Amino acid sequence: MSSTHDYVKDIRNDDVQIFVNGKFHHRRLAKISVMDSGYLLGDGIWEGIRLVKNEWLFLNEHLDRLFEGCKAIDIRLDFTKDEIKQAIIDTQNINNMTDSAHARIMITRGTKTKPFQQPSLSTSGINFIIIMEHSKENLDVNCINLVTVPQVRGLPMSQDPKLNSHSKLNCILACI
């Protein structure tokens, strides 16, 4: 059965550079702490953006949603939208990408002093990561099946579905 998550493997992705807090690292060496709030608790916001013919599709709208999401969960960004755009372009350039690419922009509350839920325990500042990969659509897929699952995504008062939150367990359960 085909899925919208099907992809064509691209060996160039084995050597991409990942942006981590202003520095680039080979994908096998890019790391954040296991005490990161996004890793521990799903405490963060992300956006996925596609590069087509050297243009990032709906970039301003994605960045608006990233900033709105961070504001909604009280993560203070010390970057402007222009600085984030420049980080995206720098990541694109270091990876020699001009078409058929995907970027995952991730912001977490940062490294925690204890593995507890209290946001004030993240004292080191945010973690800002960009994972960019060559990503062509799978042209062998000519249809997908729509299925429904018993897993409920969640009510807006428990987890706002408009937020691209790092906490995606409900969606993972639906995929399973």
GROMACS .gro file of C-alpha atoms in nm:
model
  176
    1MET     CA    1   0.000   0.000   0.000
    2SER     CA    2   0.137   0.342  -0.095
    3SER     CA    3   0.168   0.623   0.155
    4THR     CA    4   0.220   0.997   0.132
    5HIS     CA    5   0.537   0.925   0.333
    6ASP     CA    6   0.686   0.709   0.056
    7TYR     CA    7   1.010   0.850  -0.082
    8VAL     CA    8   1.289   0.779  -0.326
    9LYS     CA    9   1.620   0.705  -0.151
   10ASP     CA   10   1.888   0.954  -0.247
   11ILE     CA   11   2.245   0.864  -0.149
   12ARG     CA   12   2.340   1.233  -0.144
   13ASN     CA   13   2.149   1.252   0.185
   14ASP     CA   14   2.412   1.030   0.347
   15ASP     CA   15   2.647   1.329   0.353
   16VAL     CA   16   2.424   1.630   0.415
   17GLN     CA   17   2.526   1.897   0.662
   18ILE     CA   18   2.283   1.965   0.948
   19PHE     CA   19   2.249   2.314   1.095
   20VAL     CA   20   2.265   2.300   1.476
   21ASN     CA   21   2.261   2.628   1.664
   22GLY     CA   22   2.455   2.820   1.401
   23LYS     CA   23   2.709   2.552   1.307
   24PHE     CA   24   2.710   2.279   1.044
   25HIS     CA   25   2.772   1.911   1.121
   26HIS     CA   26   2.777   1.599   0.904
   27ARG     CA   27   2.446   1.422   0.958
   28ARG     CA   28   2.614   1.136   1.151
   29LEU     CA   29   2.782   1.386   1.385
   30ALA     CA   30   2.495   1.633   1.440
   31LYS     CA   31   2.383   1.608   1.802
   32ILE     CA   32   2.192   1.775   2.079
   33SER     CA   33   2.174   1.672   2.443
   34VAL     CA   34   1.951   1.388   2.559
   35MET     CA   35   1.835   1.649   2.811
   36ASP     CA   36   1.685   1.858   2.528
   37SER     CA   37   1.323   1.945   2.602
   38GLY     CA   38   1.214   1.840   2.253
   39TYR     CA   39   1.371   1.497   2.296
   40LEU     CA   40   1.252   1.450   2.653
   41LEU     CA   41   0.901   1.589   2.625
   42GLY     CA   42   0.817   1.685   2.267
   43ASP     CA   43   0.855   2.049   2.376
   44GLY     CA   44   0.916   2.231   2.051
   45ILE     CA   45   0.779   2.357   1.721
   46TRP     CA   46   0.879   2.259   1.367
   47GLU     CA   47   0.801   2.347   1.007
   48GLY     CA   48   0.859   2.146   0.690
   49ILE     CA   49   0.936   2.344   0.375
   50ARG     CA   50   0.986   2.226   0.015
   51LEU     CA   51   1.242   2.361  -0.231
   52VAL     CA   52   1.122   2.361  -0.594
   53LYS     CA   53   1.326   2.519  -0.875
   54ASN     CA   54   1.541   2.708  -0.623
   55GLU     CA   55   1.241   2.859  -0.445
   56TRP     CA   56   1.123   2.773  -0.095
   57LEU     CA   57   0.747   2.728  -0.127
   58PHE     CA   58   0.536   2.944   0.103
   59LEU     CA   59   0.844   3.033   0.307
   60ASN     CA   60   0.692   3.343   0.468
   61GLU     CA   61   0.375   3.156   0.565
   62HIS     CA   62   0.578   2.872   0.718
   63LEU     CA   63   0.793   3.114   0.915
   64ASP     CA   64   0.482   3.301   1.034
   65ARG     CA   65   0.342   2.970   1.162
   66LEU     CA   66   0.677   2.881   1.323
   67PHE     CA   67   0.680   3.212   1.511
   68GLU     CA   68   0.311   3.182   1.604
   69GLY     CA   69   0.369   2.827   1.732
   70CYS     CA   70   0.667   2.933   1.942
   71LYS     CA   71   0.465   3.222   2.082
   72ALA     CA   72   0.171   2.991   2.161
   73ILE     CA   73   0.391   2.764   2.375
   74ASP     CA   74   0.597   3.052   2.516
   75ILE     CA   75   0.929   2.979   2.346
   76ARG     CA   76   1.119   3.304   2.299
   77LEU     CA   77   1.302   3.322   1.966
   78ASP     CA   78   1.611   3.538   1.964
   79PHE     CA   79   1.613   3.536   1.584
   80THR     CA   80   1.432   3.743   1.327
   81LYS     CA   81   1.255   3.585   1.033
   82ASP     CA   82   1.530   3.720   0.809
   83GLU     CA   83   1.796   3.547   1.022
   84ILE     CA   84   1.607   3.218   0.999
   85LYS     CA   85   1.568   3.264   0.622
   86GLN     CA   86   1.944   3.320   0.599
   87ALA     CA   87   2.011   3.002   0.798
   88ILE     CA   88   1.785   2.812   0.555
   89ILE     CA   89   1.970   2.958   0.254
   90ASP     CA   90   2.309   2.884   0.414
   91THR     CA   91   2.200   2.522   0.476
   92GLN     CA   92   2.073   2.496   0.119
   93ASN     CA   93   2.401   2.632  -0.019
   94ILE     CA   94   2.633   2.414   0.192
   95ASN     CA   95   2.435   2.112   0.070
   96ASN     CA   96   2.430   2.225  -0.296
   97MET     CA   97   2.053   2.204  -0.326
   98THR     CA   98   1.855   2.385  -0.594
   99ASP     CA   99   1.548   2.165  -0.647
  100SER     CA  100   1.353   1.876  -0.498
  101ALA     CA  101   1.463   1.928  -0.139
  102HIS     CA  102   1.288   1.937   0.197
  103ALA     CA  103   1.388   2.130   0.507
  104ARG     CA  104   1.272   2.055   0.860
  105ILE     CA  105   1.315   2.366   1.077
  106MET     CA  106   1.301   2.274   1.445
  107ILE     CA  107   1.298   2.489   1.756
  108THR     CA  108   1.300   2.336   2.103
  109ARG     CA  109   1.291   2.506   2.440
  110GLY     CA  110   1.647   2.381   2.491
  111THR     CA  111   1.844   2.170   2.731
  112LYS     CA  112   1.684   2.105   3.069
  113THR     CA  113   1.855   2.100   3.409
  114LYS     CA  114   1.629   1.809   3.517
  115PRO     CA  115   1.410   1.580   3.304
  116PHE     CA  116   1.088   1.736   3.435
  117GLN     CA  117   0.804   1.908   3.248
  118GLN     CA  118   0.843   2.255   3.403
  119PRO     CA  119   0.946   2.491   3.117
  120SER     CA  120   1.159   2.703   3.351
  121LEU     CA  121   1.400   2.408   3.384
  122SER     CA  122   1.520   2.481   3.028
  123THR     CA  123   1.784   2.737   3.114
  124SER     CA  124   2.041   2.719   2.831
  125GLY     CA  125   1.835   2.881   2.556
  126ILE     CA  126   1.662   2.724   2.259
  127ASN     CA  127   1.798   2.465   2.020
  128PHE     CA  128   1.757   2.567   1.654
  129ILE     CA  129   1.808   2.289   1.400
  130ILE     CA  130   1.764   2.261   1.024
  131ILE     CA  131   1.766   1.917   0.865
  132MET     CA  132   1.767   1.946   0.486
  133GLU     CA  133   1.754   1.656   0.245
  134HIS     CA  134   1.726   1.591  -0.125
  135SER     CA  135   1.365   1.478  -0.158
  136LYS     CA  136   1.209   1.381  -0.489
  137GLU     CA  137   0.851   1.271  -0.507
  138ASN     CA  138   0.800   0.902  -0.572
  139LEU     CA  139   0.670   0.895  -0.930
  140ASP     CA  140   0.592   0.522  -0.903
  141VAL     CA  141   0.298   0.610  -0.679
  142ASN     CA  142  -0.008   0.685  -0.890
  143CYS     CA  143  -0.263   0.666  -0.611
  144ILE     CA  144  -0.289   0.645  -0.237
  145ASN     CA  145  -0.545   0.479  -0.018
  146LEU     CA  146  -0.736   0.688   0.231
  147VAL     CA  147  -0.783   0.510   0.560
  148THR     CA  148  -0.938   0.607   0.890
  149VAL     CA  149  -0.806   0.503   1.227
  150PRO     CA  150  -0.955   0.496   1.576
  151GLN     CA  151  -0.673   0.718   1.706
  152VAL     CA  152  -0.805   1.066   1.782
  153ARG     CA  153  -0.571   1.353   1.697
  154GLY     CA  154  -0.677   1.550   2.002
  155LEU     CA  155  -0.901   1.833   2.099
  156PRO     CA  156  -0.774   2.191   2.051
  157MET     CA  157  -0.780   2.249   2.427
  158SER     CA  158  -0.551   1.951   2.489
  159GLN     CA  159  -0.310   1.989   2.195
  160ASP     CA  160  -0.381   2.249   1.932
  161PRO     CA  161  -0.376   2.069   1.595
  162LYS     CA  162  -0.268   2.393   1.422
  163LEU     CA  163   0.069   2.371   1.596
  164ASN     CA  164   0.346   2.166   1.440
  165SER     CA  165   0.447   2.042   1.783
  166HIS     CA  166   0.737   1.804   1.837
  167SER     CA  167   0.488   1.589   2.028
  168LYS     CA  168   0.346   1.375   1.746
  169LEU     CA  169   0.270   1.056   1.938
  170ASN     CA  170  -0.098   1.066   1.843
  171CYS     CA  171  -0.003   1.080   1.472
  172ILE     CA  172   0.255   0.802   1.514
  173LEU     CA  173  -0.009   0.583   1.676
  174ALA     CA  174  -0.240   0.655   1.384
  175CYS     CA  175   0.034   0.545   1.139
  176ILE     CA  176   0.086   0.223   1.337
   0.00000   0.00000   0.00000
